[in-house]
Every structure is written in C-alpha cells, then in structure tokens.
mmCIF file of C-alpha atoms and ligand atoms in Angstrom:
data_model
loop_
_atom_site.group_PDB
_atom_site.id
_atom_site.type_symbol
_atom_site.label_atom_id
_atom_site.label_comp_id
_atom_site.label_asym_id
_atom_site.label_seq_id
_atom_site.Cartn_x
_atom_site.Cartn_y
_atom_site.Cartn_z
ATOM 1 C CA UNK A 1 20.546 26.639 -16.064
ATOM 2 C CA UNK A 2 17.772 27.589 -13.232
ATOM 3 C CA UNK A 3 16.080 24.536 -11.007
ATOM 4 C CA UNK A 4 13.085 26.680 -12.507
ATOM 5 C CA UNK A 5 13.699 26.339 -16.324
ATOM 6 C CA UNK A 6 15.153 22.632 -15.134
ATOM 7 C CA UNK A 7 11.700 21.813 -14.328
ATOM 8 C CA UNK A 8 9.915 23.917 -17.210
ATOM 9 C CA UNK A 9 11.996 22.320 -19.392
ATOM 10 C CA UNK A 10 10.803 19.049 -17.864
ATOM 11 C CA UNK A 11 7.528 19.531 -17.848
ATOM 12 C CA UNK A 12 7.469 20.974 -21.396
ATOM 13 C CA UNK A 13 8.717 17.437 -23.032
ATOM 14 C CA UNK A 14 6.515 15.316 -20.315
ATOM 15 C CA UNK A 15 3.652 17.444 -21.746
ATOM 16 C CA UNK A 16 4.368 16.195 -25.337
ATOM 17 C CA UNK A 17 4.345 13.115 -25.039
ATOM 18 C CA UNK A 18 0.873 13.690 -22.888
ATOM 19 C CA UNK A 19 1.906 11.355 -19.986
ATOM 20 C CA UNK A 20 2.752 14.309 -17.586
ATOM 21 C CA UNK A 21 0.619 14.141 -14.350
ATOM 22 C CA UNK A 22 -2.928 15.006 -15.009
ATOM 23 C CA UNK A 23 -2.905 15.189 -18.427
ATOM 24 C CA UNK A 24 -6.577 15.117 -20.350
ATOM 25 C CA UNK A 25 -7.402 15.592 -23.207
ATOM 26 C CA UNK A 26 -10.720 18.033 -22.938
ATOM 27 C CA UNK A 27 -13.942 17.045 -24.877
ATOM 28 C CA UNK A 28 -16.993 18.720 -24.932
ATOM 29 C CA UNK A 29 -18.925 16.677 -22.791
ATOM 30 C CA UNK A 30 -15.920 15.814 -20.144
ATOM 31 C CA UNK A 31 -12.263 16.190 -19.341
ATOM 32 C CA UNK A 32 -10.967 12.081 -19.946
ATOM 33 C CA UNK A 33 -7.567 10.858 -19.759
ATOM 34 C CA UNK A 34 -5.821 10.299 -22.875
ATOM 35 C CA UNK A 35 -5.944 6.304 -22.500
ATOM 36 C CA UNK A 36 -9.997 6.192 -22.418
ATOM 37 C CA UNK A 37 -9.090 6.984 -26.789
ATOM 38 C CA UNK A 38 -6.861 4.202 -27.293
ATOM 39 C CA UNK A 39 -9.557 1.564 -29.321
ATOM 40 C CA UNK A 40 -9.767 3.609 -32.259
ATOM 41 C CA UNK A 41 -8.174 6.067 -34.855
ATOM 42 C CA UNK A 42 -8.552 10.393 -33.012
ATOM 43 C CA UNK A 43 -9.818 12.389 -36.420
ATOM 44 C CA UNK A 44 -7.728 15.563 -35.420
ATOM 45 C CA UNK A 45 -9.537 17.655 -38.404
ATOM 46 C CA UNK A 46 -12.876 17.195 -39.203
ATOM 47 C CA UNK A 47 -16.394 19.763 -39.030
ATOM 48 C CA UNK A 48 -19.837 19.146 -37.439
ATOM 49 C CA UNK A 49 -20.702 22.447 -36.859
ATOM 50 C CA UNK A 50 -20.495 24.645 -39.754
ATOM 51 C CA UNK A 51 -22.921 27.479 -40.790
ATOM 52 C CA UNK A 52 -24.861 26.685 -43.885
ATOM 53 C CA UNK A 53 -23.643 30.032 -45.559
ATOM 54 C CA UNK A 54 -19.613 29.078 -44.744
ATOM 55 C CA UNK A 55 -19.121 26.693 -47.330
ATOM 56 C CA UNK A 56 -20.344 28.838 -50.310
ATOM 57 C CA UNK A 57 -18.267 31.635 -49.266
ATOM 58 C CA UNK A 58 -16.043 29.605 -48.503
ATOM 59 C CA UNK A 59 -16.076 27.783 -51.909
ATOM 60 C CA UNK A 60 -16.586 31.805 -53.453
ATOM 61 C CA UNK A 61 -13.366 33.143 -52.709
ATOM 62 C CA UNK A 62 -11.602 30.362 -53.010
ATOM 63 C CA UNK A 63 -12.328 30.664 -57.125
ATOM 64 C CA UNK A 64 -12.092 34.082 -56.737
ATOM 65 C CA UNK A 65 -16.058 34.126 -57.555
ATOM 66 C CA UNK A 66 -18.736 35.494 -55.510
ATOM 67 C CA UNK A 67 -20.280 33.079 -52.599
ATOM 68 C CA UNK A 68 -22.427 30.708 -53.732
ATOM 69 C CA UNK A 69 -25.884 30.503 -52.668
ATOM 70 C CA UNK A 70 -26.338 28.006 -49.791
ATOM 71 C CA UNK A 71 -27.735 25.658 -49.509
ATOM 72 C CA UNK A 72 -31.928 25.919 -49.005
ATOM 73 C CA UNK A 73 -33.720 22.055 -49.200
ATOM 74 C CA UNK A 74 -34.624 21.135 -45.874
ATOM 75 C CA UNK A 75 -32.186 21.599 -42.605
ATOM 76 C CA UNK A 76 -28.595 21.710 -43.348
ATOM 77 C CA UNK A 77 -26.754 18.579 -42.324
ATOM 78 C CA UNK A 78 -25.006 20.444 -39.492
ATOM 79 C CA UNK A 79 -28.154 21.800 -37.685
ATOM 80 C CA UNK A 80 -29.497 18.261 -38.151
ATOM 81 C CA UNK A 81 -28.482 16.134 -35.045
ATOM 82 C CA UNK A 82 -30.743 13.277 -35.522
ATOM 83 C CA UNK A 83 -28.719 12.710 -38.665
ATOM 84 C CA UNK A 84 -25.086 13.501 -37.841
ATOM 85 C CA UNK A 85 -25.770 11.152 -35.330
ATOM 86 C CA UNK A 86 -26.431 8.439 -37.127
ATOM 87 C CA UNK A 87 -23.244 9.585 -39.053
ATOM 88 C CA UNK A 88 -20.648 9.397 -36.057
ATOM 89 C CA UNK A 89 -22.427 6.312 -34.547
ATOM 90 C CA UNK A 90 -21.466 4.939 -38.166
ATOM 91 C CA UNK A 91 -17.808 6.164 -37.505
ATOM 92 C CA UNK A 92 -17.951 4.315 -34.314
ATOM 93 C CA UNK A 93 -18.223 1.297 -35.723
ATOM 94 C CA UNK A 94 -15.472 1.302 -38.206
ATOM 95 C CA UNK A 95 -13.183 2.413 -35.627
ATOM 96 C CA UNK A 96 -13.342 6.372 -34.928
ATOM 97 C CA UNK A 97 -13.200 6.734 -30.868
ATOM 98 C CA UNK A 98 -12.492 10.362 -31.292
ATOM 99 C CA UNK A 99 -13.560 13.343 -33.629
ATOM 100 C CA UNK A 100 -12.004 16.768 -33.321
ATOM 101 C CA UNK A 101 -14.098 19.648 -34.790
ATOM 102 C CA UNK A 102 -12.220 22.587 -36.143
ATOM 103 C CA UNK A 103 -13.946 25.537 -36.193
ATOM 104 C CA UNK A 104 -15.389 28.309 -33.392
ATOM 105 C CA UNK A 105 -17.411 31.057 -33.295
ATOM 106 C CA UNK A 106 -16.471 33.003 -37.083
ATOM 107 C CA UNK A 107 -17.229 29.380 -39.389
ATOM 108 C CA UNK A 108 -20.914 29.076 -37.585
ATOM 109 C CA UNK A 109 -19.949 26.706 -34.797
ATOM 110 C CA UNK A 110 -22.425 25.855 -32.416
ATOM 111 C CA UNK A 111 -21.334 23.587 -29.652
ATOM 112 C CA UNK A 112 -24.446 23.431 -28.138
ATOM 113 C CA UNK A 113 -24.992 21.605 -31.121
ATOM 114 C CA UNK A 114 -21.696 19.747 -30.569
ATOM 115 C CA UNK A 115 -22.323 19.006 -26.748
ATOM 116 C CA UNK A 116 -26.109 17.372 -28.405
ATOM 117 C CA UNK A 117 -24.690 15.018 -30.837
ATOM 118 C CA UNK A 118 -21.360 13.511 -28.526
ATOM 119 C CA UNK A 119 -24.344 13.271 -25.999
ATOM 120 C CA UNK A 120 -27.148 11.153 -28.280
ATOM 121 C CA UNK A 121 -23.859 9.779 -30.506
ATOM 122 C CA UNK A 122 -21.607 8.265 -27.661
ATOM 123 C CA UNK A 123 -18.654 9.918 -30.171
ATOM 124 C CA UNK A 124 -16.567 11.749 -27.749
ATOM 125 C CA UNK A 125 -16.166 15.517 -29.773
ATOM 126 C CA UNK A 126 -12.811 18.089 -28.850
ATOM 127 C CA UNK A 127 -13.874 21.586 -30.210
ATOM 128 C CA UNK A 128 -11.455 24.225 -31.232
ATOM 129 C CA UNK A 129 -11.672 27.444 -30.136
ATOM 130 C CA UNK A 130 -10.128 31.015 -32.069
ATOM 131 C CA UNK A 131 -10.574 32.400 -35.494
ATOM 132 C CA UNK A 132 -10.455 31.411 -38.775
ATOM 133 C CA UNK A 133 -8.670 33.079 -41.099
ATOM 134 C CA UNK A 134 -8.608 37.034 -42.743
ATOM 135 C CA UNK A 135 -11.643 37.061 -44.913
ATOM 136 C CA UNK A 136 -14.162 35.160 -42.459
ATOM 137 C CA UNK A 137 -12.711 37.227 -38.817
ATOM 138 C CA UNK A 138 -15.285 39.424 -37.741
ATOM 139 C CA UNK A 139 -14.796 43.234 -37.756
ATOM 140 C CA UNK A 140 -13.458 43.888 -34.313
ATOM 141 C CA UNK A 141 -10.296 41.583 -34.868
ATOM 142 C CA UNK A 142 -8.850 44.830 -37.471
ATOM 143 C CA UNK A 143 -8.949 47.079 -34.426
ATOM 144 C CA UNK A 144 -7.807 44.745 -30.990
ATOM 145 C CA UNK A 145 -4.672 44.872 -29.473
ATOM 146 C CA UNK A 146 -2.498 41.190 -30.188
ATOM 147 C CA UNK A 147 -3.126 41.037 -26.232
ATOM 148 C CA UNK A 148 -6.651 41.912 -26.316
ATOM 149 C CA UNK A 149 -7.117 38.842 -29.043
ATOM 150 C CA UNK A 150 -5.482 37.032 -26.158
ATOM 151 C CA UNK A 151 -7.158 37.582 -23.272
ATOM 152 C CA UNK A 152 -10.173 37.075 -25.404
ATOM 153 C CA UNK A 153 -8.663 33.418 -26.435
ATOM 154 C CA UNK A 154 -7.966 32.360 -23.015
ATOM 155 C CA UNK A 155 -11.543 34.032 -22.007
ATOM 156 C CA UNK A 156 -12.879 31.671 -23.957
ATOM 157 C CA UNK A 157 -10.793 28.881 -23.304
ATOM 158 C CA UNK A 158 -12.012 29.194 -19.308
ATOM 159 C CA UNK A 159 -15.822 29.322 -19.664
ATOM 160 C CA UNK A 160 -16.055 26.685 -22.822
ATOM 161 C CA UNK A 161 -15.000 23.324 -23.188
ATOM 162 C CA UNK A 162 -13.094 23.720 -25.550
ATOM 163 C CA UNK A 163 -9.851 21.584 -26.132
ATOM 164 C CA UNK A 164 -7.537 23.087 -28.696
ATOM 165 C CA UNK A 165 -6.798 26.944 -30.276
ATOM 166 C CA UNK A 166 -7.815 25.115 -34.091
ATOM 167 C CA UNK A 167 -8.395 25.597 -36.834
ATOM 168 C CA UNK A 168 -6.213 28.825 -37.149
ATOM 169 C CA UNK A 169 -5.761 29.779 -40.782
ATOM 170 C CA UNK A 170 -3.594 31.858 -42.954
ATOM 171 C CA UNK A 171 -6.146 32.549 -45.766
ATOM 172 C CA UNK A 172 -3.361 32.810 -48.845
ATOM 173 C CA UNK A 173 -0.133 34.504 -48.449
ATOM 174 C CA UNK A 174 -0.433 35.087 -44.258
ATOM 175 C CA UNK A 175 -1.651 38.490 -43.311
ATOM 176 C CA UNK A 176 -0.662 41.173 -40.982
ATOM 177 C CA UNK A 177 -4.030 40.854 -39.631
ATOM 178 C CA UNK A 178 -3.603 36.861 -39.541
ATOM 179 C CA UNK A 179 0.131 37.182 -38.459
ATOM 180 C CA UNK A 180 -1.451 39.226 -35.338
ATOM 181 C CA UNK A 181 -3.905 36.506 -34.503
ATOM 182 C CA UNK A 182 -0.982 33.857 -34.305
ATOM 183 C CA UNK A 183 0.922 35.698 -32.277
ATOM 184 C CA UNK A 184 -2.578 35.998 -29.663
ATOM 185 C CA UNK A 185 -3.072 32.338 -30.086
ATOM 186 C CA UNK A 186 0.802 31.674 -29.313
ATOM 187 C CA UNK A 187 0.649 34.108 -25.994
ATOM 188 C CA UNK A 188 -2.973 32.023 -24.970
ATOM 189 C CA UNK A 189 -1.356 28.526 -25.428
ATOM 190 C CA UNK A 190 0.613 29.716 -22.745
ATOM 191 C CA UNK A 191 -2.009 30.981 -20.605
ATOM 192 C CA UNK A 192 -3.523 27.354 -21.438
ATOM 193 C CA UNK A 193 -1.763 24.865 -22.348
ATOM 194 C CA UNK A 194 -4.057 24.126 -25.198
ATOM 195 C CA UNK A 195 -2.713 22.542 -27.815
ATOM 196 C CA UNK A 196 -2.710 24.248 -31.685
ATOM 197 C CA UNK A 197 -3.378 22.903 -35.062
ATOM 198 C CA UNK A 198 -3.267 25.630 -38.578
ATOM 199 C CA UNK A 199 -5.081 26.069 -41.813
ATOM 200 C CA UNK A 200 -2.755 26.973 -44.773
ATOM 201 C CA UNK A 201 -4.027 27.908 -47.894
ATOM 202 C CA UNK A 202 -3.685 25.682 -51.202
ATOM 203 C CA UNK A 203 -0.556 24.655 -51.556
ATOM 204 C CA UNK A 204 0.762 25.064 -47.483
ATOM 205 C CA UNK A 205 0.827 28.259 -48.577
ATOM 206 C CA UNK A 206 2.880 30.223 -45.259
ATOM 207 C CA UNK A 207 4.138 26.511 -43.376
ATOM 208 C CA UNK A 208 6.736 27.543 -42.266
ATOM 209 C CA UNK A 209 5.910 31.274 -41.648
ATOM 210 C CA UNK A 210 3.373 29.962 -39.003
ATOM 211 C CA UNK A 211 5.549 27.592 -36.910
ATOM 212 C CA UNK A 212 8.195 30.305 -36.836
ATOM 213 C CA UNK A 213 5.539 32.882 -35.092
ATOM 214 C CA UNK A 214 4.397 30.614 -32.716
ATOM 215 C CA UNK A 215 7.618 29.199 -31.551
ATOM 216 C CA UNK A 216 8.371 33.056 -31.234
ATOM 217 C CA UNK A 217 5.536 33.046 -29.265
ATOM 218 C CA UNK A 218 7.352 30.741 -27.004
ATOM 219 C CA UNK A 219 4.763 27.694 -27.949
ATOM 220 C CA UNK A 220 6.713 24.172 -27.858
ATOM 221 C CA UNK A 221 6.754 22.468 -31.454
ATOM 222 C CA UNK A 222 4.598 19.441 -30.069
ATOM 223 C CA UNK A 223 1.871 21.298 -28.863
ATOM 224 C CA UNK A 224 1.199 22.706 -32.921
ATOM 225 C CA UNK A 225 0.203 20.930 -36.043
ATOM 226 C CA UNK A 226 0.791 22.655 -39.261
ATOM 227 C CA UNK A 227 -2.344 21.632 -40.676
ATOM 228 C CA UNK A 228 -2.749 21.039 -45.016
ATOM 229 C CA UNK A 229 0.427 20.179 -45.697
ATOM 230 C CA UNK A 230 -0.961 17.394 -48.289
ATOM 231 C CA UNK A 231 -1.532 20.280 -50.474
ATOM 232 C CA UNK A 232 1.877 20.894 -50.791
ATOM 233 C CA UNK A 233 3.288 18.480 -53.474
ATOM 234 C CA UNK A 234 6.524 17.566 -53.191
ATOM 235 C CA UNK A 235 8.087 14.317 -54.240
ATOM 236 C CA UNK A 236 11.359 15.387 -51.657
ATOM 237 C CA UNK A 237 8.770 16.713 -49.155
ATOM 238 C CA UNK A 238 11.714 19.355 -48.269
ATOM 239 C CA UNK A 239 9.504 21.625 -46.203
ATOM 240 C CA UNK A 240 7.474 19.048 -45.071
ATOM 241 C CA UNK A 241 10.830 17.544 -43.380
ATOM 242 C CA UNK A 242 12.090 20.753 -42.373
ATOM 243 C CA UNK A 243 8.655 21.384 -39.936
ATOM 244 C CA UNK A 244 9.027 17.391 -38.903
ATOM 245 C CA UNK A 245 12.903 18.174 -37.661
ATOM 246 C CA UNK A 246 11.596 21.063 -35.120
ATOM 247 C CA UNK A 247 9.606 19.281 -33.192
ATOM 248 C CA UNK A 248 6.144 19.825 -34.717
ATOM 249 C CA UNK A 249 3.206 17.830 -36.552
ATOM 250 C CA UNK A 250 1.767 18.154 -40.315
ATOM 251 C CA UNK A 251 -1.325 17.492 -40.625
ATOM 252 C CA UNK A 252 -2.493 15.067 -43.820
ATOM 253 C CA UNK A 253 -6.232 16.409 -42.964
ATOM 254 C CA UNK A 254 -7.794 16.674 -46.412
ATOM 255 C CA UNK A 255 -7.482 12.490 -46.774
ATOM 256 C CA UNK A 256 -10.014 10.415 -48.587
ATOM 257 C CA UNK A 257 -10.510 11.089 -51.792
ATOM 258 C CA UNK A 258 -8.884 12.320 -54.962
ATOM 259 C CA UNK A 259 -5.665 13.980 -52.874
ATOM 260 C CA UNK A 260 -4.637 10.191 -52.069
ATOM 261 C CA UNK A 261 -2.530 9.189 -54.746
ATOM 262 C CA UNK A 262 -0.355 11.952 -54.246
ATOM 263 C CA UNK A 263 0.018 11.842 -50.740
ATOM 264 C CA UNK A 264 0.946 8.347 -49.549
ATOM 265 C CA UNK A 265 4.183 8.479 -52.213
ATOM 266 C CA UNK A 266 4.831 12.013 -49.955
ATOM 267 C CA UNK A 267 3.453 9.530 -46.466
ATOM 268 C CA UNK A 268 5.892 7.475 -47.578
ATOM 269 C CA UNK A 269 8.568 9.274 -47.424
ATOM 270 C CA UNK A 270 8.374 11.014 -44.462
ATOM 271 C CA UNK A 271 8.123 7.492 -42.790
ATOM 272 C CA UNK A 272 11.113 6.151 -44.129
ATOM 273 C CA UNK A 273 12.722 9.678 -43.094
ATOM 274 C CA UNK A 274 11.560 8.411 -39.136
ATOM 275 C CA UNK A 275 8.833 11.397 -38.747
ATOM 276 C CA UNK A 276 5.716 8.909 -38.158
ATOM 277 C CA UNK A 277 4.904 10.206 -35.165
ATOM 278 C CA UNK A 278 4.944 13.753 -36.313
ATOM 279 C CA UNK A 279 2.523 12.769 -38.316
ATOM 280 C CA UNK A 280 -1.467 13.476 -38.126
ATOM 281 C CA UNK A 281 -4.237 12.285 -40.821
ATOM 282 C CA UNK A 282 -7.939 13.326 -40.739
ATOM 283 C CA UNK A 283 -10.593 14.529 -44.292
ATOM 284 C CA UNK A 284 -11.745 17.919 -43.128
ATOM 285 C CA UNK A 285 -14.995 17.125 -44.008
ATOM 286 C CA UNK A 286 -16.987 20.316 -45.091
ATOM 287 C CA UNK A 287 -19.583 18.547 -47.450
ATOM 288 C CA UNK A 288 -22.830 16.693 -47.361
ATOM 289 C CA UNK A 289 -22.180 14.264 -50.377
ATOM 290 C CA UNK A 290 -19.782 12.727 -48.049
ATOM 291 C CA UNK A 291 -21.718 11.786 -45.385
ATOM 292 C CA UNK A 292 -23.059 7.804 -45.493
ATOM 293 C CA UNK A 293 -26.496 8.769 -46.231
ATOM 294 C CA UNK A 294 -26.111 10.553 -49.359
ATOM 295 C CA UNK A 295 -23.298 7.671 -50.971
ATOM 296 C CA UNK A 296 -20.088 9.140 -50.160
ATOM 297 C CA UNK A 297 -17.426 7.427 -47.282
ATOM 298 C CA UNK A 298 -18.941 9.309 -43.815
ATOM 299 C CA UNK A 299 -16.724 10.053 -41.111
ATOM 300 C CA UNK A 300 -14.364 7.407 -40.547
ATOM 301 C CA UNK A 301 -13.011 7.886 -44.155
ATOM 302 C CA UNK A 302 -9.383 8.542 -42.632
ATOM 303 C CA UNK A 303 -9.488 4.427 -41.561
ATOM 304 C CA UNK A 304 -11.589 2.984 -43.827
ATOM 305 C CA UNK A 305 -10.466 4.369 -47.323
ATOM 306 C CA UNK A 306 -7.183 6.125 -46.824
ATOM 307 C CA UNK A 307 -5.230 3.680 -44.621
ATOM 308 C CA UNK A 308 -5.640 1.171 -46.736
ATOM 309 C CA UNK A 309 -4.338 2.772 -49.455
ATOM 310 C CA UNK A 310 -0.694 3.619 -47.185
ATOM 311 C CA UNK A 311 -1.125 -0.994 -46.221
ATOM 312 C CA UNK A 312 -1.070 -1.411 -49.684
ATOM 313 C CA UNK A 313 1.992 0.879 -50.182
ATOM 314 C CA UNK A 314 4.040 -0.514 -47.472
ATOM 315 C CA UNK A 315 3.066 0.593 -44.165
ATOM 316 C CA UNK A 316 3.072 -1.680 -41.271
ATOM 317 C CA UNK A 317 -0.309 -1.662 -38.722
ATOM 318 C CA UNK A 318 2.212 -0.514 -35.907
ATOM 319 C CA UNK A 319 3.206 2.346 -37.851
ATOM 320 C CA UNK A 320 -0.143 3.107 -38.541
ATOM 321 C CA UNK A 321 -1.796 2.414 -35.185
ATOM 322 C CA UNK A 322 0.788 4.910 -34.609
ATOM 323 C CA UNK A 323 -0.695 7.364 -36.329
ATOM 324 C CA UNK A 324 -4.228 6.757 -36.003
ATOM 325 C CA UNK A 325 -4.284 6.470 -32.770
ATOM 326 C CA UNK A 326 -1.439 7.873 -30.179
ATOM 327 C CA UNK A 327 0.085 10.828 -32.146
ATOM 328 C CA UNK A 328 -4.057 12.588 -32.341
ATOM 329 C CA UNK A 329 -3.539 12.003 -28.536
ATOM 330 C CA UNK A 330 -0.180 12.800 -27.715
ATOM 331 C CA UNK A 331 -1.095 16.555 -29.929
ATOM 332 C CA UNK A 332 -4.331 16.628 -27.683
ATOM 333 C CA UNK A 333 -3.106 15.828 -24.850
ATOM 334 C CA UNK A 334 -2.461 18.789 -21.684
ATOM 335 C CA UNK A 335 -2.310 19.837 -18.286
ATOM 336 C CA UNK A 336 -4.588 22.485 -17.452
ATOM 337 C CA UNK A 337 -3.086 25.400 -15.283
ATOM 338 C CA UNK A 338 -4.616 25.194 -12.202
HETATM 339 ZN ZN1 ZN B 430 -11.458 22.613 -41.424
#
C-alpha cells in the first residue's frame, strides 16, 4: 500500500465514523457539526415536500392502476408551511432533532419550502438530491450518459444546500436505466462525499444489487443505506445480515404502523447478531392521514410508536439511543471536498 492509499483508507474510516476533522451535516439552512444534533433522534428518510400528484401516481403504479386523482380540497399539506411547522414543532417536543427529506425535483420536492419550513419550525432539515426511480425520471435520463448524469448531480450538490443523495430507487427489479443512475450517483459521491440512501421496491427487490453497483463505483459501504428492507420479511434476516456484514446501513424506514409487528423480531435478530450499528429507523411519512392534525401519530412516530415496541421486545435503552441518535449522524456526516 502506498502512503497515499494508506491515507485514503484512514480518511475513509474516519469519515465513516463521522469524526473526521471538518465533518459536517449539511442542513438546508447551514452546515452543522454532528454533535449539534445529539439531543434527539434524526429521522433519515421522511417526506416534507412532495408534489400533490406524487402519491396518487405512486399508489396507482403500485396497484397496477391508473393514477388516482390528486387531492383537490384546499392547500395540499406539503405546500402548507404553517400546518407543517406545527407538525414539526410537535415532533421536536417528542425528541426529534433532525429530519431528512428523501425527495428531489422528480418527486416535486421544493427546496425553498424546506428552507421556510426549517426556519419557521426550528427543525433542522437535510434535503436529498438525485433521481427517484424509472417511472418518475425526467425524460432526459433516458438519453443522458452516465457521466452527464454524474455531472448534473455534482452540479446540484455544489450549488444547492443538499446533504445526501436519496432516495435513489429501483421501482421493481432494478432496470438498466436505474443501474445507470445508480452508477452515476456512486461517481457523484466520489466527487462530493455526500452519503447515499436508497429505495427498494417491495419486498426489498434488488437490495443486494444496489449495494453491488454502488460499491463497484467506489463508494464505501458505511456511506450507504439500503432502504425499505423491512419489507423483506424473513425471520432469518439473511439478506439483511449480508448487507450489514459488508458494512452498509439498512433502513427499517416505514415504521410506526401495521408493519411493525413483523419487523420487530427481525430487528431484534439483527441486534442479537451484532448489527445494531448498521440499523437506521424512520417512517417515510408521505400521506396526510398520518399527521397529528388528522389524528395520526405525526412525524415523530418512529420515536413515539415504534421505539416502544422494541423496548417491549427487550431492546436496551442505550442500543435504541445508538440507532436513533448516533447512527444517522454517523451516516450523514461528511467532509465537503475543498
Ligand atoms: Zn421515501
């Protein structure tokens, strides 16, 4: 190993622990040291800003039907800064320290809305960057080369206050176009150091291939979350363990609802196998019925609804604290290139 390679390895391992000199978490309003978010949970995959027609299209595609009609009654909740500020202030009171928004332009994410929301609510927000999945790609993705997509991602990362590439998805089994985007995201990571979180189709389709592609592009596994693997229900958690063993994070990121009962035993099995440091929790909140305003548990439900189920299953408090508070900060912290 040359001296330069040794230094790169050292830098890589230090960055992966979020402790490298100069490591920051990039929120939409400012860069913060990871210690600034030690006072509560960081929810690594939520939605605060989606287009009104995004979920109707998503649900239609998931059911193999034509898109549902977007809601027409009044201001869409993800465009209502006062309503959303109330929701985020409530989440703060329930020990949420930071929320990562998994959207980008092809999902209708509005950066100015996120900035206003963060200012008004006081909630630190990390914005994602990238492309979602083939049914949602802008048409030019089909004709752009991998390097052109990389350049566009790097341009966005250098000109916008985005703190991660995510959610980067494959809709069903990963397609050639999605492979191209994954490779481009991997290359863009090498130029920006932004961490990456992914979306897998139910049930955790192409999870391992997503990791393969990103690793082959040169991304270190501790900089990656393979998402939505709670949907891959398997008492032996074989794929989950294989991903953790390679050093990546896995996302149990649709929590606080009916899926919890199936997923708690999988999480316990992974903790027992020694993988607590590889787990990340979130709720992927995307619909208005989950808001406090509408009688739902709100954005903090990972903390207020899901975590108590793990406590009841015997998970220790310091383990939970590590997963909710420390793991996401270690994932998000990066050293911006000069
Ligand atoms: Zn999502």
